[in-house]
Amino acid sequence: MNPTKGKFSNLQPTAYRHLLRGSTCFSALLLSASLAHIAPAHAQEAVETSAADQTATITTPQHTLLKTVVVTSTRTNTPKAKHPGNVARLDGQEVTDIQADHIQQVINRLPGVNVQRGNGQENLTAIRSPVLTGGAGAGSFLYLEDGVPMRAPGFANVNGLFDAFDDVVSSIEVIRGPGSALYGSNAVHGLLNFISLPSTTTPEATTSLRVGPHGVLNSWGTASAGIDAPTYDHAIRFSYSLAKDDGFQDDTGFDQQKAQLRYDHTDPANEVVATLNVMNLNQETGGYVNGTDAYKDDALRKTNANPEAYRDAWSVRSAVHWTHEFNDGSSLTLTPYARTNRMEFRMHFLPSQAIEKNGHWSVGLQSSYKQPFGNGHSFIIGNDFEYSDGYLSELQTDPDIFSYEQGLHYDYTVQATTIAPYLHATWALSDATELTTGVRFEFTNYEYDNLTADGFFGTANRFLRTPDRSDQFADVTPKLGITHAFTEDFIGFANISRGARAPQATDLYRMQFNQVPGEAKSEKLDSVEIGSRGQFAGIEFEMAAFYMKKKNFFFRDSNNFNVINGRTKHYGIELEAFRTLGEQFDISAAATYAVHKYDFNRDVGDINSNITSGDDVDTAPRTIANVRLGYSPIEAARFELEWVHMGEYFTDPGNQESYDGHDLFNLRAAWDINENLQLSGSLTNILDTRYAERADFNRGSDRYFVGEDRALNAGITIRF
């Protein structure tokens, strides 16, 4: 066996892969997708992967969507054609060719996803959801690295994507809505899995450098070598990523460093993949620009009202994936892992401007046993165990403002234990039909220790420090799905599932005067999905419609008070498609039309903060899309014109304030001078549109994270 052909190495096509991300409305998307003739929107079958493949001569995509292999749903190689739900995939070559300076530019190519860029490396995520903040934003999405969560479930980071090693990957997979029974807390609205680039026994190395305006400097590199023996292989890969930005706004900028070490071993009965990831971020953060339409005002848009804001963070993660195959075709997989991280930042988005310090360390073990039976039946039985020890403190050094008083608001530690057995089974009802069933039981125990005085802090009584306590949560999440192949080129799927998450530690222990200790409950989301994938009239596509209802929604309102019992409903349709246009052109699309509504009433006497059942959830655009036209005049060169559409959305719960949305155009180009040298460049925001990456309404004022001006970037990649 070759180390590049194992469990985590199957997802790197040598052909350039495209997939579009929709237009203003679905009719426009369907029209654009029907203009030509389709090729893969996702990965193909297992192939040997290398950094050279990632930057190989750009070629026209091939028809392979139905042959795509994905790993996230079952943690093993699974044909996408048989997956009873949506799954989207970006291969490593496309990630490289995007020339992104923020993960948003990569992830937002997929349907149903809306990552809003904050300042620097910060981000807020939406997957089949509004853009969520605070504990809701941290706990509603599961960020994975080779199937292992990058942070502990109760200690998630709302800016969690900046932890990911995303510049050098084999692929990125996204599942929208609740995950399979193999995933628990935080896999509520969706999950993202960053699959590392496998090692190769053939020595190779690649390095890349890109420069841009306001001091942008990005570099990544990777090198691999190993031993290819008749009965076993050993290989190792080292990859790095360096990013520097002096800042678009005044007094902003960041430096970020990431590194990854991966070891692969295979023999006739075993496969081992071991990874080590480190990340460091030092950021001078820019705050919101305040005032109605301030993002359009050239005198305001580059100003920074919070020059003292900053964010420092680091993390270390390691995991060992060991799979043993038995003679009867069954297999046992054990994945021990460990992580630690620390972060300190000024909360510039709150009136207090307090300093938060947080961190945690974890050890865990994922274990699963897969048993195939005859006639296409199989089951996976497993258990996930994790222990975490975390802390948080919040200190306001600025003078009192409103009900935010100077002093130590919170100081506590939490020990968390999670145990989650699960069962996942596949039943072949016929040659064309498969039924998937699953159930997961997840038990979470929190042991909380308050390190400061119990009770309310100060005279305003805004901050409540609860006495030491224990809290337990038990959640059962069933899954049921079906796929049916109507023809070789048309497959339908449907599923019903529940996602659940225990409250974040901050939901439970960073309490306010309007809360009672122990009243927060596990958030639950029930989902129904129906869809299809295949090829029709030269178009390769996947389409899905969904309806979801959520209860026990814990969030922070526009006056920064916690709400513990919210209810919402979500429904919509998502499409991704691809088609080639003759020999030199291709077009791809990904688009979403979705409605996210409050399903409860809350009257607080403030027209902007009042919640009425049936109103749109704030920061929930109904239309999101991305359309890309590719042109390859010769085999060694490629151009891509991208249209990014963001629909209008309300910025307050009362649906009184809104952002108009925007449309952006970007151009990218790459040229292989020879097999060792590639030149690339991009022109983003071609029309120099004034837009907001994020619009919000808080305490009676519009505020924005401002989008950047037209920008020219240039890069060079060298392969050894």
CSV table of C-alpha atoms in Angstrom, one decimal, residues 13-299:
chain,number,residue,atom,x,y,z
A,13,PRO,CA,-7.9,15.3,-8.1
A,14,THR,CA,-5.2,16.4,-10.6
A,15,ALA,CA,-7.7,18.2,-12.7
A,16,TYR,CA,-8.9,21.7,-11.7
A,17,ARG,CA,-12.3,21.5,-10.0
A,18,HIS,CA,-14.9,24.1,-10.2
A,19,LEU,CA,-18.2,24.7,-8.6
A,20,LEU,CA,-20.3,27.9,-8.6
A,21,ARG,CA,-22.0,29.7,-6.0
A,22,GLY,CA,-25.2,31.1,-7.3
A,23,SER,CA,-26.7,34.3,-8.5
A,24,THR,CA,-29.3,36.7,-7.2
A,25,CYS,CA,-32.1,34.2,-7.8
A,26,PHE,CA,-32.4,30.6,-8.7
A,27,SER,CA,-33.8,31.3,-12.1
A,28,ALA,CA,-30.6,33.2,-13.0
A,29,LEU,CA,-28.5,30.3,-11.7
A,30,LEU,CA,-30.4,27.6,-13.6
A,31,LEU,CA,-30.0,29.7,-16.8
A,32,SER,CA,-26.3,30.2,-16.3
A,33,ALA,CA,-25.8,26.5,-15.4
A,34,SER,CA,-27.6,25.4,-18.6
A,35,LEU,CA,-25.3,27.4,-20.9
A,36,ALA,CA,-22.7,24.7,-21.2
A,37,HIS,CA,-21.5,21.4,-20.3
A,38,ILE,CA,-20.7,20.1,-16.9
A,39,ALA,CA,-17.7,18.6,-15.1
A,40,PRO,CA,-16.9,17.7,-11.6
A,41,ALA,CA,-18.1,19.8,-8.7
A,42,HIS,CA,-16.3,17.6,-6.3
A,43,ALA,CA,-13.4,15.2,-5.8
A,44,GLN,CA,-12.9,12.1,-7.8
A,45,GLU,CA,-11.8,8.6,-6.9
A,46,ALA,CA,-8.7,8.0,-4.8
A,47,VAL,CA,-5.5,9.2,-6.5
A,48,GLU,CA,-2.0,9.7,-5.4
A,49,THR,CA,-1.7,13.2,-4.0
A,50,SER,CA,1.2,15.6,-3.9
A,51,ALA,CA,1.9,19.3,-3.7
A,52,ALA,CA,2.8,19.1,-7.3
A,53,ASP,CA,-0.7,17.8,-8.1
A,54,GLN,CA,-2.0,20.8,-6.2
A,55,THR,CA,-0.3,23.3,-8.6
A,56,ALA,CA,-0.3,21.1,-11.7
A,57,THR,CA,-1.1,22.4,-15.2
A,58,ILE,CA,-4.6,23.6,-15.1
A,59,THR,CA,-7.0,21.5,-17.1
A,60,THR,CA,-10.6,21.4,-18.0
A,61,PRO,CA,-12.7,19.6,-15.3
A,62,GLN,CA,-14.0,16.1,-15.9
A,63,HIS,CA,-17.4,14.5,-15.4
A,64,THR,CA,-16.9,12.9,-11.9
A,65,LEU,CA,-19.5,14.2,-9.4
A,66,LEU,CA,-21.2,10.8,-9.0
A,67,LYS,CA,-17.8,9.2,-8.6
A,68,THR,CA,-16.7,11.5,-5.8
A,69,VAL,CA,-15.5,9.9,-2.6
A,70,VAL,CA,-16.1,11.7,0.7
A,71,VAL,CA,-15.0,10.8,4.2
A,72,THR,CA,-16.7,13.1,6.6
A,73,SER,CA,-20.1,11.4,7.0
A,74,THR,CA,-18.7,8.0,8.1
A,75,ARG,CA,-15.0,8.8,8.8
A,76,THR,CA,-14.3,6.3,6.0
A,77,ASN,CA,-14.2,6.5,2.2
A,78,THR,CA,-17.9,6.7,1.0
A,79,PRO,CA,-19.1,7.3,-2.5
A,80,LYS,CA,-20.9,10.6,-2.6
A,81,ALA,CA,-23.6,9.0,-4.8
A,82,LYS,CA,-24.6,6.9,-1.8
A,83,HIS,CA,-24.6,9.7,0.8
A,84,PRO,CA,-28.3,10.2,2.0
A,85,GLY,CA,-27.9,14.0,2.3
A,86,ASN,CA,-26.0,17.0,1.1
A,87,VAL,CA,-22.2,17.1,1.1
A,88,ALA,CA,-20.0,19.7,-0.6
A,89,ARG,CA,-16.3,19.5,-1.3
A,90,LEU,CA,-13.5,21.8,-2.3
A,91,ASP,CA,-10.4,20.0,-3.4
A,92,GLY,CA,-6.9,21.2,-2.5
A,93,GLN,CA,-6.0,22.5,-5.9
A,94,GLU,CA,-9.0,24.8,-6.0
A,95,VAL,CA,-8.3,26.1,-2.5
A,96,THR,CA,-4.7,27.0,-3.7
A,97,ASP,CA,-5.9,28.6,-7.0
A,98,ILE,CA,-8.4,30.9,-5.2
A,99,GLN,CA,-5.3,32.9,-3.8
A,100,ALA,CA,-7.4,33.8,-0.7
A,101,ASP,CA,-6.2,36.1,2.0
A,102,HIS,CA,-9.1,35.0,4.2
A,103,ILE,CA,-10.9,31.7,4.7
A,104,GLN,CA,-14.2,33.4,3.8
A,105,GLN,CA,-13.1,33.6,0.1
A,106,VAL,CA,-12.8,29.8,0.0
A,107,ILE,CA,-15.8,28.6,2.1
A,108,ASN,CA,-18.3,31.0,0.5
A,109,ARG,CA,-18.0,29.2,-2.8
A,110,LEU,CA,-20.3,26.5,-1.4
A,111,PRO,CA,-24.1,26.6,-1.2
A,112,GLY,CA,-25.8,27.3,2.1
A,113,VAL,CA,-22.7,28.8,3.6
A,114,ASN,CA,-22.2,32.5,4.5
A,115,VAL,CA,-19.0,33.3,6.4
A,116,GLN,CA,-18.8,37.0,7.2
A,117,ARG,CA,-15.4,38.5,7.5
A,118,GLY,CA,-14.6,40.6,10.6
A,119,ASN,CA,-11.4,42.5,11.0
A,120,GLY,CA,-8.1,40.7,10.4
A,121,GLN,CA,-8.6,37.0,10.7
A,122,GLU,CA,-11.9,37.1,12.5
A,123,ASN,CA,-15.1,35.6,11.1
A,124,LEU,CA,-18.7,34.7,11.9
A,125,THR,CA,-20.3,31.7,10.3
A,126,ALA,CA,-23.7,30.8,8.9
A,127,ILE,CA,-24.5,27.3,7.5
A,128,ARG,CA,-28.2,26.9,6.9
A,129,SER,CA,-28.6,29.6,9.5
A,130,PRO,CA,-28.5,33.3,10.1
A,131,VAL,CA,-25.0,34.6,10.9
A,132,LEU,CA,-24.7,33.7,14.6
A,133,THR,CA,-22.7,35.4,17.3
A,134,GLY,CA,-21.6,34.7,20.9
A,135,GLY,CA,-22.2,31.2,22.3
A,136,ALA,CA,-24.7,30.5,19.5
A,137,GLY,CA,-22.1,31.3,16.8
A,138,ALA,CA,-19.5,29.2,18.7
A,139,GLY,CA,-21.6,26.2,19.5
A,140,SER,CA,-23.8,25.8,16.4
A,141,PHE,CA,-21.0,24.6,14.0
A,142,LEU,CA,-18.5,21.9,14.3
A,143,TYR,CA,-15.0,22.5,12.9
A,144,LEU,CA,-13.0,19.4,12.3
A,145,GLU,CA,-9.5,18.5,11.2
A,146,ASP,CA,-9.3,15.0,9.7
A,147,GLY,CA,-12.5,14.3,11.6
A,148,VAL,CA,-11.3,15.5,15.0
A,149,PRO,CA,-12.9,18.6,16.5
A,150,MET,CA,-10.4,21.5,16.6
A,151,ARG,CA,-11.8,22.7,20.0
A,152,ALA,CA,-13.7,21.0,22.8
A,153,PRO,CA,-17.6,21.1,22.4
A,154,GLY,CA,-18.2,23.4,25.4
A,155,PHE,CA,-15.3,25.7,24.7
A,156,ALA,CA,-15.8,26.5,21.0
A,157,ASN,CA,-14.6,29.8,19.4
A,158,VAL,CA,-16.9,32.0,17.5
A,159,ASN,CA,-13.9,32.8,15.2
A,160,GLY,CA,-13.1,29.1,15.0
A,161,LEU,CA,-12.1,29.1,11.3
A,162,PHE,CA,-8.8,31.0,12.0
A,163,ASP,CA,-7.6,27.9,13.8
A,164,ALA,CA,-7.7,25.7,10.7
A,165,PHE,CA,-4.7,24.9,8.6
A,166,ASP,CA,-6.3,25.8,5.3
A,167,ASP,CA,-3.6,26.8,2.9
A,168,VAL,CA,-2.3,23.3,2.3
A,169,VAL,CA,-5.1,20.7,2.3
A,170,SER,CA,-6.2,17.6,0.5
A,171,SER,CA,-9.8,18.9,0.6
A,172,ILE,CA,-12.4,20.7,2.6
A,173,GLU,CA,-15.8,19.0,3.1
A,174,VAL,CA,-19.0,20.7,4.4
A,175,ILE,CA,-22.2,19.1,5.5
A,176,ARG,CA,-25.1,21.5,5.9
A,177,GLY,CA,-27.6,20.8,8.7
A,178,PRO,CA,-27.1,18.1,11.4
A,179,GLY,CA,-24.3,15.7,10.8
A,180,SER,CA,-24.5,11.9,11.0
A,181,ALA,CA,-24.6,9.9,14.2
A,182,LEU,CA,-20.8,10.0,14.3
A,183,TYR,CA,-21.0,13.7,15.3
A,184,GLY,CA,-22.6,15.3,18.3
A,185,SER,CA,-22.4,18.7,20.1
A,186,ASN,CA,-21.9,21.7,17.8
A,187,ALA,CA,-22.9,19.7,14.6
A,188,VAL,CA,-26.3,21.4,14.7
A,189,HIS,CA,-26.5,23.7,11.7
A,190,GLY,CA,-23.5,22.2,10.0
A,191,LEU,CA,-19.9,21.0,10.1
A,192,LEU,CA,-16.6,21.7,8.2
A,193,ASN,CA,-13.9,19.2,7.9
A,194,PHE,CA,-10.3,20.2,6.8
A,195,ILE,CA,-8.6,17.1,5.5
A,196,SER,CA,-4.8,17.3,5.6
A,197,LEU,CA,-2.6,16.7,2.6
A,198,PRO,CA,-1.1,13.2,2.7
A,199,SER,CA,2.6,12.5,2.7
A,200,THR,CA,4.2,10.9,-0.4
A,201,THR,CA,7.1,8.5,-0.6
A,202,THR,CA,8.4,10.3,-3.7
A,203,PRO,CA,10.4,13.4,-2.6
A,204,GLU,CA,8.8,16.7,-3.6
A,205,ALA,CA,8.5,20.3,-2.4
A,206,THR,CA,6.5,23.4,-3.2
A,207,THR,CA,6.6,26.9,-2.0
A,208,SER,CA,4.5,30.0,-2.8
A,209,LEU,CA,4.6,33.7,-2.1
A,210,ARG,CA,1.9,36.3,-2.7
A,211,VAL,CA,1.9,40.1,-2.1
A,212,GLY,CA,-0.8,42.7,-2.1
A,213,PRO,CA,-1.9,46.2,-0.9
A,214,HIS,CA,-1.4,47.5,2.7
A,215,GLY,CA,1.5,45.2,3.4
A,216,VAL,CA,-0.3,41.9,2.5
A,217,LEU,CA,2.3,39.1,2.4
A,218,ASN,CA,1.3,35.4,2.3
A,219,SER,CA,3.5,32.4,2.0
A,220,TRP,CA,2.9,28.7,2.2
A,221,GLY,CA,5.0,25.7,1.5
A,222,THR,CA,5.0,21.9,1.8
A,223,ALA,CA,7.6,19.1,1.4
A,224,SER,CA,7.3,15.4,1.6
A,225,ALA,CA,9.5,12.2,1.4
A,226,GLY,CA,9.4,8.6,2.6
A,227,ILE,CA,10.2,5.0,2.1
A,228,ASP,CA,8.3,2.8,-0.3
A,229,ALA,CA,9.0,-0.9,0.6
A,230,PRO,CA,7.4,-4.0,-0.9
A,231,THR,CA,5.2,-4.6,2.2
A,232,TYR,CA,5.0,-1.3,4.0
A,233,ASP,CA,5.4,2.5,3.4
A,234,HIS,CA,6.5,5.3,5.7
A,235,ALA,CA,6.2,9.0,4.6
A,236,ILE,CA,6.3,12.4,6.3
A,237,ARG,CA,5.1,15.8,5.2
A,238,PHE,CA,5.9,19.3,6.7
A,239,SER,CA,3.7,22.2,5.7
A,240,TYR,CA,3.7,25.9,6.8
A,241,SER,CA,1.7,29.0,6.2
A,242,LEU,CA,2.7,32.6,7.0
A,243,ALA,CA,0.4,35.6,6.7
A,244,LYS,CA,1.1,39.3,7.3
A,245,ASP,CA,-1.2,42.3,6.8
A,246,ASP,CA,-0.6,45.9,7.9
A,247,GLY,CA,-4.3,46.6,7.8
A,248,PHE,CA,-6.9,48.3,5.6
A,249,GLN,CA,-8.2,50.4,8.5
A,250,ASP,CA,-6.1,52.7,10.7
A,251,ASP,CA,-4.1,51.0,13.5
A,252,THR,CA,-4.9,47.5,12.4
A,253,GLY,CA,-3.0,44.5,11.1
A,254,PHE,CA,-2.0,40.9,12.0
A,255,ASP,CA,0.7,38.3,11.8
A,256,GLN,CA,-0.2,34.7,11.8
A,257,GLN,CA,1.9,31.5,11.6
A,258,LYS,CA,0.8,27.9,11.1
A,259,ALA,CA,2.6,24.7,10.7
A,260,GLN,CA,1.6,21.1,10.2
A,261,LEU,CA,3.5,17.8,10.4
A,262,ARG,CA,1.9,14.6,9.1
A,263,TYR,CA,3.2,11.1,9.2
A,264,ASP,CA,1.7,8.2,7.1
A,265,HIS,CA,2.3,4.5,7.4
A,266,THR,CA,0.7,1.6,5.7
A,267,ASP,CA,1.2,-2.2,5.7
A,268,PRO,CA,-1.2,-5.0,4.5
A,269,ALA,CA,-3.4,-4.8,7.7
A,270,ASN,CA,-2.8,-1.3,9.2
A,271,GLU,CA,-2.9,2.3,8.4
A,272,VAL,CA,-1.5,5.1,10.6
A,273,VAL,CA,-1.9,8.8,10.1
A,274,ALA,CA,-0.4,11.1,12.7
A,275,THR,CA,-0.7,14.9,12.6
A,276,LEU,CA,0.6,17.8,14.7
A,277,ASN,CA,-0.7,21.3,14.1
A,278,VAL,CA,0.4,24.6,15.7
A,279,MET,CA,-1.0,28.1,15.2
A,280,ASN,CA,-0.1,31.6,16.5
A,281,LEU,CA,-2.0,34.8,15.8
A,282,ASN,CA,-1.1,38.4,16.9
A,283,GLN,CA,-3.7,40.9,15.7
A,284,GLU,CA,-4.3,44.6,16.1
A,285,THR,CA,-8.0,44.6,15.7
A,286,GLY,CA,-10.2,47.3,14.1
A,287,GLY,CA,-13.6,47.9,15.5
A,288,TYR,CA,-16.9,48.6,13.8
A,289,VAL,CA,-17.3,51.8,11.8
A,290,ASN,CA,-20.4,53.5,13.2
A,291,GLY,CA,-23.2,55.5,11.6
A,292,THR,CA,-25.8,55.0,8.9
A,293,ASP,CA,-24.1,53.9,5.6
A,294,ALA,CA,-20.7,54.7,7.1
A,295,TYR,CA,-19.2,52.0,4.9
A,296,LYS,CA,-19.9,54.3,1.9
A,297,ASP,CA,-18.2,57.3,3.5
A,298,ASP,CA,-14.5,57.6,2.4
A,299,ALA,CA,-13.8,59.9,5.4
